[in-house]
Tab-separated table of C-alpha atoms in Angstrom:
chain	number	residue	atom	x	y	z
K	1	UNK	CA	-18.826	3.972	9.451
K	2	UNK	CA	-18.366	5.859	12.830
K	3	UNK	CA	-15.610	5.107	15.187
K	4	UNK	CA	-16.735	5.296	18.792
K	5	UNK	CA	-14.747	6.726	21.539
K	6	UNK	CA	-13.835	3.450	22.997
K	7	UNK	CA	-12.727	2.360	19.723
K	8	UNK	CA	-10.673	5.557	18.905
K	9	UNK	CA	-8.925	4.843	22.440
K	10	UNK	CA	-8.167	1.343	21.525
K	11	UNK	CA	-6.369	2.682	18.317
K	12	UNK	CA	-4.342	5.147	20.527
K	13	UNK	CA	-3.532	2.359	23.017
K	14	UNK	CA	-2.075	0.288	20.245
K	15	UNK	CA	-0.175	3.121	18.751
K	16	UNK	CA	1.465	4.060	21.934
K	17	UNK	CA	2.244	0.679	23.062
K	18	UNK	CA	3.706	-0.717	19.911
K	19	UNK	CA	7.386	-1.487	20.099
K	20	UNK	CA	10.249	-2.471	17.991
K	21	UNK	CA	10.943	-6.019	19.469
K	22	UNK	CA	14.169	-7.844	19.647
K	23	UNK	CA	14.960	-9.815	22.759
K	24	UNK	CA	11.491	-10.629	24.064
K	25	UNK	CA	10.325	-13.160	21.340
K	26	UNK	CA	8.875	-16.492	22.482
K	27	UNK	CA	8.557	-19.596	20.485
K	28	UNK	CA	4.879	-20.060	20.646
K	29	UNK	CA	3.776	-20.368	17.114
K	30	UNK	CA	1.452	-17.903	15.405
K	31	UNK	CA	-1.802	-19.360	14.295
K	32	UNK	CA	-2.280	-19.149	10.490
K	33	UNK	CA	-5.639	-17.338	10.975
K	34	UNK	CA	-3.962	-14.697	13.106
K	35	UNK	CA	-1.179	-14.343	10.454
K	36	UNK	CA	-3.891	-13.987	7.847
K	37	UNK	CA	-5.718	-11.226	9.552
K	38	UNK	CA	-2.176	-9.248	10.097
K	39	UNK	CA	-1.453	-9.553	6.439
K	40	UNK	CA	-4.908	-8.611	5.440
K	41	UNK	CA	-4.577	-5.460	7.309
K	42	UNK	CA	-1.139	-4.845	5.692
K	43	UNK	CA	-3.101	-5.186	2.278
K	44	UNK	CA	-5.500	-2.538	3.196
K	45	UNK	CA	-2.909	0.029	3.470
K	46	UNK	CA	-3.187	3.331	1.306
K	47	UNK	CA	-1.264	2.934	-2.038
K	48	UNK	CA	-0.570	5.356	-4.694
K	49	UNK	CA	-3.091	4.852	-7.624
K	50	UNK	CA	-4.348	1.814	-5.882
K	51	UNK	CA	-1.334	0.065	-7.306
K	52	UNK	CA	-0.875	-2.185	-4.104
K	53	UNK	CA	2.880	-2.677	-4.922
K	54	UNK	CA	3.628	-5.032	-1.878
K	55	UNK	CA	4.370	-8.526	-1.618
K	56	UNK	CA	5.073	-10.668	1.617
K	57	UNK	CA	7.553	-13.394	1.827
K	58	UNK	CA	6.833	-15.353	4.862
K	59	UNK	CA	10.066	-16.968	6.478
K	60	UNK	CA	9.701	-19.940	8.665
K	61	UNK	CA	12.725	-22.224	8.276
K	62	UNK	CA	15.704	-22.228	10.482
K	63	UNK	CA	17.810	-22.487	7.547
K	64	UNK	CA	16.627	-19.568	5.947
K	65	UNK	CA	16.754	-17.621	9.157
K	66	UNK	CA	20.418	-18.561	9.672
K	67	UNK	CA	21.415	-17.107	6.383
K	68	UNK	CA	19.796	-13.858	7.133
K	69	UNK	CA	21.328	-13.915	10.563
K	70	UNK	CA	24.748	-14.132	8.936
K	71	UNK	CA	23.644	-11.095	6.699
K	72	UNK	CA	22.785	-9.148	9.584
K	73	UNK	CA	26.318	-10.127	11.518
K	74	UNK	CA	28.144	-8.959	8.394
K	75	UNK	CA	26.294	-5.558	8.080
K	76	UNK	CA	26.300	-5.134	11.836
K	77	UNK	CA	30.167	-5.427	11.893
K	78	UNK	CA	30.264	-2.889	9.159
K	79	UNK	CA	28.079	-0.555	11.215
K	80	UNK	CA	29.982	-1.058	14.325
K	81	UNK	CA	33.157	-0.148	13.026
K	82	UNK	CA	31.548	3.589	12.132
K	83	UNK	CA	30.967	4.245	15.761
K	84	UNK	CA	33.649	5.455	18.099
K	85	UNK	CA	34.691	5.353	21.921
K	86	UNK	CA	31.770	5.059	24.303
K	87	UNK	CA	29.208	5.106	21.587
K	88	UNK	CA	30.859	1.999	20.117
K	89	UNK	CA	30.656	0.089	23.351
K	90	UNK	CA	27.148	1.125	23.758
K	91	UNK	CA	26.106	0.123	20.256
K	92	UNK	CA	27.772	-3.367	20.914
K	93	UNK	CA	25.637	-3.784	23.887
K	94	UNK	CA	22.356	-3.549	22.130
K	95	UNK	CA	20.654	-6.453	20.810
K	96	UNK	CA	19.443	-5.256	17.395
K	97	UNK	CA	17.552	-8.286	15.811
K	98	UNK	CA	15.615	-11.442	16.918
K	99	UNK	CA	15.856	-13.121	13.492
K	100	UNK	CA	16.276	-16.624	14.927
K	101	UNK	CA	14.072	-16.273	17.935
K	102	UNK	CA	11.059	-14.909	16.119
K	103	UNK	CA	9.023	-17.762	14.910
K	104	UNK	CA	8.138	-15.984	11.672
K	105	UNK	CA	9.903	-13.389	9.367
K	106	UNK	CA	8.096	-11.359	6.956
K	107	UNK	CA	9.922	-9.570	4.182
K	108	UNK	CA	7.704	-6.814	2.776
K	109	UNK	CA	8.669	-5.668	-0.651
K	110	UNK	CA	7.707	-3.069	-3.474
K	111	UNK	CA	7.192	-4.051	-7.151
K	112	UNK	CA	7.937	-0.764	-8.824
K	113	UNK	CA	6.477	-2.232	-12.196
K	114	UNK	CA	3.134	-3.348	-10.765
K	115	UNK	CA	0.105	-2.238	-12.963
K	116	UNK	CA	2.425	-0.810	-15.652
K	117	UNK	CA	4.726	2.140	-16.035
K	118	UNK	CA	2.119	4.837	-15.563
K	119	UNK	CA	0.522	5.113	-12.165
K	120	UNK	CA	-2.086	7.524	-11.043
K	121	UNK	CA	-0.458	9.840	-8.433
K	122	UNK	CA	3.151	8.630	-9.085
K	123	UNK	CA	3.988	11.144	-11.651
K	124	UNK	CA	5.369	14.084	-9.700
K	125	UNK	CA	7.046	11.889	-7.126
K	126	UNK	CA	8.265	8.515	-8.400
K	127	UNK	CA	8.987	7.216	-4.688
K	128	UNK	CA	5.314	7.102	-3.869
K	129	UNK	CA	5.304	3.205	-4.561
K	130	UNK	CA	8.101	2.875	-1.869
K	131	UNK	CA	6.023	4.822	0.426
K	132	UNK	CA	3.092	2.632	-0.109
K	133	UNK	CA	4.906	-0.402	0.917
K	134	UNK	CA	6.196	1.276	4.024
K	135	UNK	CA	2.382	2.114	4.935
K	136	UNK	CA	1.750	-1.519	4.514
K	137	UNK	CA	4.628	-2.047	6.979
K	138	UNK	CA	3.054	0.178	9.505
K	139	UNK	CA	-0.385	-1.256	9.170
K	140	UNK	CA	1.076	-4.749	9.633
K	141	UNK	CA	2.964	-3.476	12.775
K	142	UNK	CA	-0.017	-2.101	14.384
K	143	UNK	CA	-2.200	-5.061	13.502
K	144	UNK	CA	0.233	-7.333	15.021
K	145	UNK	CA	0.383	-5.297	18.259
K	146	UNK	CA	-3.421	-5.358	18.418
K	147	UNK	CA	-2.943	-9.153	18.313
K	148	UNK	CA	-0.347	-9.000	21.234
K	149	UNK	CA	2.346	-9.804	18.700
K	150	UNK	CA	5.689	-8.133	18.712
K	151	UNK	CA	7.275	-6.939	15.526
K	152	UNK	CA	11.064	-5.980	15.046
K	153	UNK	CA	12.218	-4.315	11.684
K	154	UNK	CA	15.807	-5.472	10.898
K	155	UNK	CA	17.249	-2.618	8.886
K	156	UNK	CA	21.020	-3.726	9.392
K	157	UNK	CA	21.050	-6.015	6.497
K	158	UNK	CA	22.068	-5.474	2.897
K	159	UNK	CA	19.319	-5.740	0.104
K	160	UNK	CA	21.458	-8.098	-1.790
K	161	UNK	CA	21.150	-10.654	1.131
K	162	UNK	CA	17.486	-10.504	0.971
K	163	UNK	CA	17.311	-10.772	-2.777
K	164	UNK	CA	19.530	-13.797	-2.759
K	165	UNK	CA	18.396	-15.648	0.418
K	166	UNK	CA	14.802	-15.316	-0.578
K	167	UNK	CA	14.998	-15.265	-4.425
K	168	UNK	CA	13.508	-11.882	-4.805
K	169	UNK	CA	13.711	-10.904	-8.516
K	170	UNK	CA	16.241	-7.876	-9.073
K	171	UNK	CA	13.404	-5.363	-9.901
K	172	UNK	CA	11.590	-5.878	-6.629
K	173	UNK	CA	12.784	-3.653	-3.843
K	174	UNK	CA	12.953	-5.278	-0.363
K	175	UNK	CA	11.360	-2.527	1.913
K	176	UNK	CA	11.519	-4.252	5.334
K	177	UNK	CA	12.427	-7.434	7.115
K	178	UNK	CA	10.269	-7.930	9.893
K	179	UNK	CA	10.412	-10.446	12.726
K	180	UNK	CA	7.144	-11.374	14.268
K	181	UNK	CA	6.419	-13.460	17.449
K	182	UNK	CA	4.617	-13.475	20.692
K	183	UNK	CA	6.561	-11.720	23.396
K	184	UNK	CA	7.425	-12.167	27.072
K	185	UNK	CA	6.451	-8.494	27.531
K	186	UNK	CA	6.487	-5.319	25.685
K	187	UNK	CA	8.784	-2.432	26.926
K	188	UNK	CA	6.842	0.502	28.309
K	189	UNK	CA	9.211	2.916	26.214
K	190	UNK	CA	11.199	2.542	23.108
K	191	UNK	CA	14.563	0.469	24.132
K	192	UNK	CA	16.782	3.302	22.668
K	193	UNK	CA	15.086	5.867	24.896
K	194	UNK	CA	15.109	3.453	27.977
K	195	UNK	CA	18.828	2.857	27.339
K	196	UNK	CA	19.682	6.683	26.928
K	197	UNK	CA	20.835	6.235	23.220
K	198	UNK	CA	18.498	9.205	22.252
K	199	UNK	CA	15.867	11.224	23.965
K	200	UNK	CA	12.355	11.704	22.707
K	201	UNK	CA	11.958	15.138	20.988
K	202	UNK	CA	9.221	17.432	22.350
K	203	UNK	CA	6.190	17.385	19.997
K	204	UNK	CA	6.179	21.117	20.128
K	205	UNK	CA	9.752	21.344	18.560
K	206	UNK	CA	8.365	19.496	15.728
K	207	UNK	CA	5.341	21.514	14.699
K	208	UNK	CA	5.359	24.463	12.460
K	209	UNK	CA	2.522	26.895	12.007
K	210	UNK	CA	1.944	27.761	8.285
K	211	UNK	CA	5.559	28.292	7.575
K	212	UNK	CA	8.648	26.181	8.524
K	213	UNK	CA	10.060	27.851	11.795
K	214	UNK	CA	13.716	27.439	12.988
K	215	UNK	CA	13.653	25.063	15.955
K	216	UNK	CA	16.413	24.539	18.336
K	217	UNK	CA	16.824	20.770	17.775
K	218	UNK	CA	18.030	21.600	14.144
S	1	UNK	CA	0.112	-4.022	28.053
S	2	UNK	CA	-2.372	-6.452	26.903
S	3	UNK	CA	-4.758	-5.591	23.939
S	4	UNK	CA	-8.194	-7.059	24.530
S	5	UNK	CA	-10.180	-8.670	21.704
S	6	UNK	CA	-12.553	-5.668	21.681
S	7	UNK	CA	-9.666	-3.319	21.173
S	8	UNK	CA	-8.144	-5.421	18.508
S	9	UNK	CA	-11.485	-5.427	16.582
S	10	UNK	CA	-11.338	-1.531	16.878
S	11	UNK	CA	-7.909	-1.319	15.542
S	12	UNK	CA	-8.972	-3.664	12.424
S	13	UNK	CA	-12.206	-1.528	11.962
S	14	UNK	CA	-10.218	1.630	11.689
S	15	UNK	CA	-7.581	0.177	9.309
S	16	UNK	CA	-10.276	-1.287	7.059
S	17	UNK	CA	-12.355	1.866	6.986
S	18	UNK	CA	-9.427	4.334	6.381
S	19	UNK	CA	-9.984	5.976	3.213
S	20	UNK	CA	-8.218	8.713	0.943
S	21	UNK	CA	-10.449	11.551	0.989
S	22	UNK	CA	-10.775	14.215	-1.595
S	23	UNK	CA	-14.369	15.151	-2.330
S	24	UNK	CA	-16.085	14.746	1.199
S	25	UNK	CA	-14.381	17.350	3.408
S	26	UNK	CA	-16.609	19.544	5.431
S	27	UNK	CA	-15.729	23.021	6.705
S	28	UNK	CA	-16.058	22.024	10.412
S	29	UNK	CA	-12.883	23.351	12.254
S	30	UNK	CA	-10.715	20.537	13.876
S	31	UNK	CA	-10.373	21.322	17.520
S	32	UNK	CA	-6.745	21.869	18.692
S	33	UNK	CA	-6.973	19.255	21.209
S	34	UNK	CA	-8.016	16.512	18.499
S	35	UNK	CA	-5.172	17.843	16.273
S	36	UNK	CA	-2.883	17.415	19.222
S	37	UNK	CA	-3.897	13.943	19.773
S	38	UNK	CA	-3.375	12.885	15.949
S	39	UNK	CA	0.109	14.592	15.950
S	40	UNK	CA	1.087	12.876	19.210
S	41	UNK	CA	0.263	9.580	17.470
S	42	UNK	CA	2.239	10.494	14.415
S	43	UNK	CA	5.192	11.360	16.765
S	44	UNK	CA	4.982	7.832	18.219
S	45	UNK	CA	5.735	6.071	14.925
S	46	UNK	CA	8.741	3.762	14.799
S	47	UNK	CA	12.009	5.709	13.565
S	48	UNK	CA	15.310	4.196	12.690
S	49	UNK	CA	17.605	4.657	15.730
S	50	UNK	CA	14.975	6.634	17.302
S	51	UNK	CA	15.839	9.741	15.202
S	52	UNK	CA	12.332	10.982	14.861
S	53	UNK	CA	13.289	12.684	11.527
S	54	UNK	CA	9.739	14.180	11.118
S	55	UNK	CA	8.375	17.648	11.312
S	56	UNK	CA	4.674	18.660	10.730
S	57	UNK	CA	3.970	22.049	8.975
S	58	UNK	CA	0.402	22.771	9.610
S	59	UNK	CA	-1.433	24.890	6.964
S	60	UNK	CA	-4.660	26.828	7.849
S	61	UNK	CA	-4.614	29.924	5.626
S	62	UNK	CA	-6.607	30.150	2.412
S	63	UNK	CA	-3.496	32.079	0.788
S	64	UNK	CA	-1.144	29.159	1.360
S	65	UNK	CA	-3.765	26.538	0.349
S	66	UNK	CA	-4.236	28.706	-2.851
S	67	UNK	CA	-0.447	28.456	-3.805
S	68	UNK	CA	-0.507	24.785	-3.307
S	69	UNK	CA	-3.661	24.299	-5.283
S	70	UNK	CA	-1.783	25.966	-8.174
S	71	UNK	CA	1.004	23.635	-7.564
S	72	UNK	CA	-1.270	20.620	-7.908
S	73	UNK	CA	-2.909	22.180	-11.200
S	74	UNK	CA	0.490	22.455	-12.743
S	75	UNK	CA	1.466	18.870	-11.757
S	76	UNK	CA	-1.895	17.455	-12.607
S	77	UNK	CA	-1.747	18.983	-16.297
S	78	UNK	CA	1.610	17.229	-16.678
S	79	UNK	CA	0.026	14.101	-15.390
S	80	UNK	CA	-2.804	14.189	-17.573
S	81	UNK	CA	-0.786	14.527	-20.744
S	82	UNK	CA	0.720	11.108	-19.948
S	83	UNK	CA	-2.379	9.194	-20.126
S	84	UNK	CA	-4.333	8.346	-23.518
S	85	UNK	CA	-7.718	7.777	-24.989
S	86	UNK	CA	-10.334	6.517	-22.512
S	87	UNK	CA	-7.897	6.317	-19.524
S	88	UNK	CA	-7.175	10.026	-20.151
S	89	UNK	CA	-10.822	10.937	-20.109
S	90	UNK	CA	-11.338	8.701	-16.877
S	91	UNK	CA	-8.307	10.434	-15.237
S	92	UNK	CA	-9.761	13.771	-16.050
S	93	UNK	CA	-13.123	12.827	-14.295
S	94	UNK	CA	-11.442	12.100	-10.971
S	95	UNK	CA	-11.218	14.427	-8.123
S	96	UNK	CA	-7.632	14.013	-6.856
S	97	UNK	CA	-7.254	16.410	-3.967
S	98	UNK	CA	-9.227	18.592	-1.564
S	99	UNK	CA	-6.568	21.303	-0.801
S	100	UNK	CA	-8.802	24.076	-0.487
S	101	UNK	CA	-11.894	22.220	1.147
S	102	UNK	CA	-10.099	20.656	3.891
S	103	UNK	CA	-9.734	23.010	6.866
S	104	UNK	CA	-6.139	21.796	7.648
S	105	UNK	CA	-3.135	20.794	5.774
S	106	UNK	CA	-0.301	19.080	7.076
S	107	UNK	CA	3.153	18.573	5.238
S	108	UNK	CA	5.086	15.646	7.020
S	109	UNK	CA	8.884	15.977	6.320
S	110	UNK	CA	11.922	14.222	6.799
S	111	UNK	CA	15.272	15.728	8.431
S	112	UNK	CA	17.861	13.577	6.784
S	113	UNK	CA	20.490	15.406	9.098
S	114	UNK	CA	18.617	14.848	12.349
S	115	UNK	CA	20.729	13.554	15.235
S	116	UNK	CA	24.089	13.710	13.185
S	117	UNK	CA	25.346	12.080	10.228
S	118	UNK	CA	25.497	8.460	11.846
S	119	UNK	CA	22.240	7.012	12.760
S	120	UNK	CA	21.888	3.359	14.312
S	121	UNK	CA	20.084	1.196	11.962
S	122	UNK	CA	20.687	3.617	9.149
S	123	UNK	CA	24.061	2.075	7.896
S	124	UNK	CA	22.914	-0.635	5.384
S	125	UNK	CA	20.005	1.173	3.997
S	126	UNK	CA	20.315	4.967	4.047
S	127	UNK	CA	16.483	5.392	2.928
S	128	UNK	CA	15.424	4.152	6.399
S	129	UNK	CA	14.846	7.776	7.725
S	130	UNK	CA	12.546	8.414	4.663
S	131	UNK	CA	10.622	5.178	5.688
S	132	UNK	CA	10.402	6.340	9.359
S	133	UNK	CA	8.517	9.448	8.198
S	134	UNK	CA	6.177	7.416	6.167
S	135	UNK	CA	5.378	5.479	9.341
S	136	UNK	CA	4.449	8.626	11.013
S	137	UNK	CA	2.023	9.516	8.050
S	138	UNK	CA	0.364	6.225	8.553
S	139	UNK	CA	0.103	6.597	12.178
S	140	UNK	CA	-1.436	10.041	11.675
S	141	UNK	CA	-3.782	8.657	9.124
S	142	UNK	CA	-5.253	5.863	11.439
S	143	UNK	CA	-5.355	8.312	14.278
S	144	UNK	CA	-7.333	10.709	12.227
S	145	UNK	CA	-9.599	7.936	11.181
S	146	UNK	CA	-10.183	7.009	14.811
S	147	UNK	CA	-11.258	10.603	15.365
S	148	UNK	CA	-13.693	10.226	12.398
S	149	UNK	CA	-11.494	12.645	10.302
S	150	UNK	CA	-10.624	12.125	6.883
S	151	UNK	CA	-7.193	12.399	5.398
S	152	UNK	CA	-6.231	12.780	1.641
S	153	UNK	CA	-2.509	12.368	0.570
S	154	UNK	CA	-1.704	14.883	-2.237
S	155	UNK	CA	1.052	13.262	-4.255
S	156	UNK	CA	0.493	15.228	-7.478
S	157	UNK	CA	2.471	18.220	-6.613
S	158	UNK	CA	6.181	18.882	-7.161
S	159	UNK	CA	8.516	18.935	-4.066
S	160	UNK	CA	9.905	22.423	-4.940
S	161	UNK	CA	6.327	23.861	-4.601
S	162	UNK	CA	6.122	22.688	-0.996
S	163	UNK	CA	9.848	23.881	-0.297
S	164	UNK	CA	8.970	27.209	-1.576
S	165	UNK	CA	5.335	27.787	-0.410
S	166	UNK	CA	6.027	26.476	3.257
S	167	UNK	CA	9.651	27.825	3.506
S	168	UNK	CA	10.698	24.313	4.130
S	169	UNK	CA	14.755	24.217	3.994
S	170	UNK	CA	16.410	22.491	1.005
S	171	UNK	CA	17.941	19.650	3.051
S	172	UNK	CA	14.530	18.647	4.512
S	173	UNK	CA	12.355	16.195	2.147
S	174	UNK	CA	8.652	16.819	2.078
S	175	UNK	CA	7.344	13.269	2.403
S	176	UNK	CA	3.698	13.950	2.161
S	177	UNK	CA	0.993	16.736	2.098
S	178	UNK	CA	-1.933	15.585	3.731
S	179	UNK	CA	-5.379	17.157	3.704
S	180	UNK	CA	-7.463	16.764	6.999
S	181	UNK	CA	-11.140	17.390	7.863
S	182	UNK	CA	-14.277	15.943	9.081
S	183	UNK	CA	-16.259	14.381	6.215
S	184	UNK	CA	-19.929	14.039	4.862
S	185	UNK	CA	-19.191	10.290	4.761
S	186	UNK	CA	-16.372	7.789	4.323
S	187	UNK	CA	-16.608	5.530	1.103
S	188	UNK	CA	-17.049	1.871	1.607
S	189	UNK	CA	-14.229	1.019	-0.643
S	190	UNK	CA	-11.288	2.974	-2.228
S	191	UNK	CA	-12.558	5.225	-4.777
S	192	UNK	CA	-10.252	4.047	-7.443
S	193	UNK	CA	-11.706	0.523	-6.744
S	194	UNK	CA	-15.203	1.651	-6.876
S	195	UNK	CA	-14.582	3.746	-10.061
S	196	UNK	CA	-13.087	0.640	-11.848
S	197	UNK	CA	-9.680	2.231	-12.149
S	198	UNK	CA	-7.957	-0.808	-10.804
S	199	UNK	CA	-9.064	-3.945	-8.869
S	200	UNK	CA	-7.898	-5.063	-5.360
S	201	UNK	CA	-5.544	-7.779	-5.749
S	202	UNK	CA	-6.182	-11.256	-3.951
S	203	UNK	CA	-4.151	-11.425	-0.717
S	204	UNK	CA	-3.028	-14.991	-1.799
S	205	UNK	CA	-1.504	-13.677	-4.831
S	206	UNK	CA	0.874	-11.474	-2.805
S	207	UNK	CA	1.920	-14.030	-0.243
S	208	UNK	CA	5.209	-16.145	-0.826
S	209	UNK	CA	6.344	-19.300	1.440
S	210	UNK	CA	10.018	-19.136	2.184
S	211	UNK	CA	11.031	-18.122	-1.186
S	212	UNK	CA	9.588	-15.808	-3.900
S	213	UNK	CA	7.225	-17.564	-6.149
S	214	UNK	CA	6.135	-16.349	-9.618
S	215	UNK	CA	2.596	-14.983	-9.411
S	216	UNK	CA	0.397	-14.321	-12.257
S	217	UNK	CA	-0.138	-10.699	-11.489
S	218	UNK	CA	3.397	-9.952	-12.282
């Protein structure tokens, strides 16, 4: 199946305008058919040995979101304590999640036992299953952006909070807790870049020809 | 920036027609500007705390590819020995890489020390940096597909072979070795599905409402 130039440009537009959303969520509900399309895209990510190790726990209730928010607050307090001086002040000024504002939360997981103990392609590197679930996250994120829906990845939360709150079995690994919703607007740059937290690295400094080269940013 | 319906459909078309390519690579070179666009897309993946932990080692020489192929052969021999009976026969009949046929190889890595020891958002879950590099892999894969270029992820190779062959420093984690090239055609389904290795799970069996539910495929 051939992708046309216009279609290619649409893919790039979506990739370059994807953002990690925290503050811009609106309450507008996400229709079921739109959510279904986004999850179908996630389910069509590559997976090692076609094991499809992902599951999607959909969170809608205020009660569940409140428990997860408490988990964030706890983990964020621990994180804050690690920063010092001006950096701590800056850290505290950042909004780092939109758990309660986003109409939908999705926990993407990895079932490391799916399809049995022996998985094609997961013999030299046992983490390939985790990586497959991350590919599903990125497919989901781009599909949502293509639907003009924002996604925010909440990484400042402990796994045990996700396990307990969502009833996820012990052997299932939570990979990402994602907040989804329509947004007032998408930022034109990543917020951490806009706010001066870190700069974007030049692409050239990340490219090595044939062999690893020492680059200044190391 | 609004994504139109036609643009949205282009993103879905790309996601659903992306394949893990092994046997269909053609020798046609990938122009530099096309490769640059694909790498730029990878570089615009989400990363935890905007740390952008990825690097891209571009492999073009037959000599390097030959060494990597040897690494695959070794790891594949080990893998083959784990399968039994009919499954072993089927495993042996599959082509699982196109290292030498693909004009370009790209090793995507993760520098776990980039931007210093303390990374925003990487405090509760230390693997977030690895996940960021995987997001770059998936962006790269979709961008390549949008350019009608096939990508194959070679996971049957040991990290130490990538470290040694490509001169990657010890503290840098190889995330993926990807083969890139134009293709004779893209399969209409994942090859492992087509060949009956495993079936695609139903999406409904992977969706849980509010709480994890026991599903039959577990």
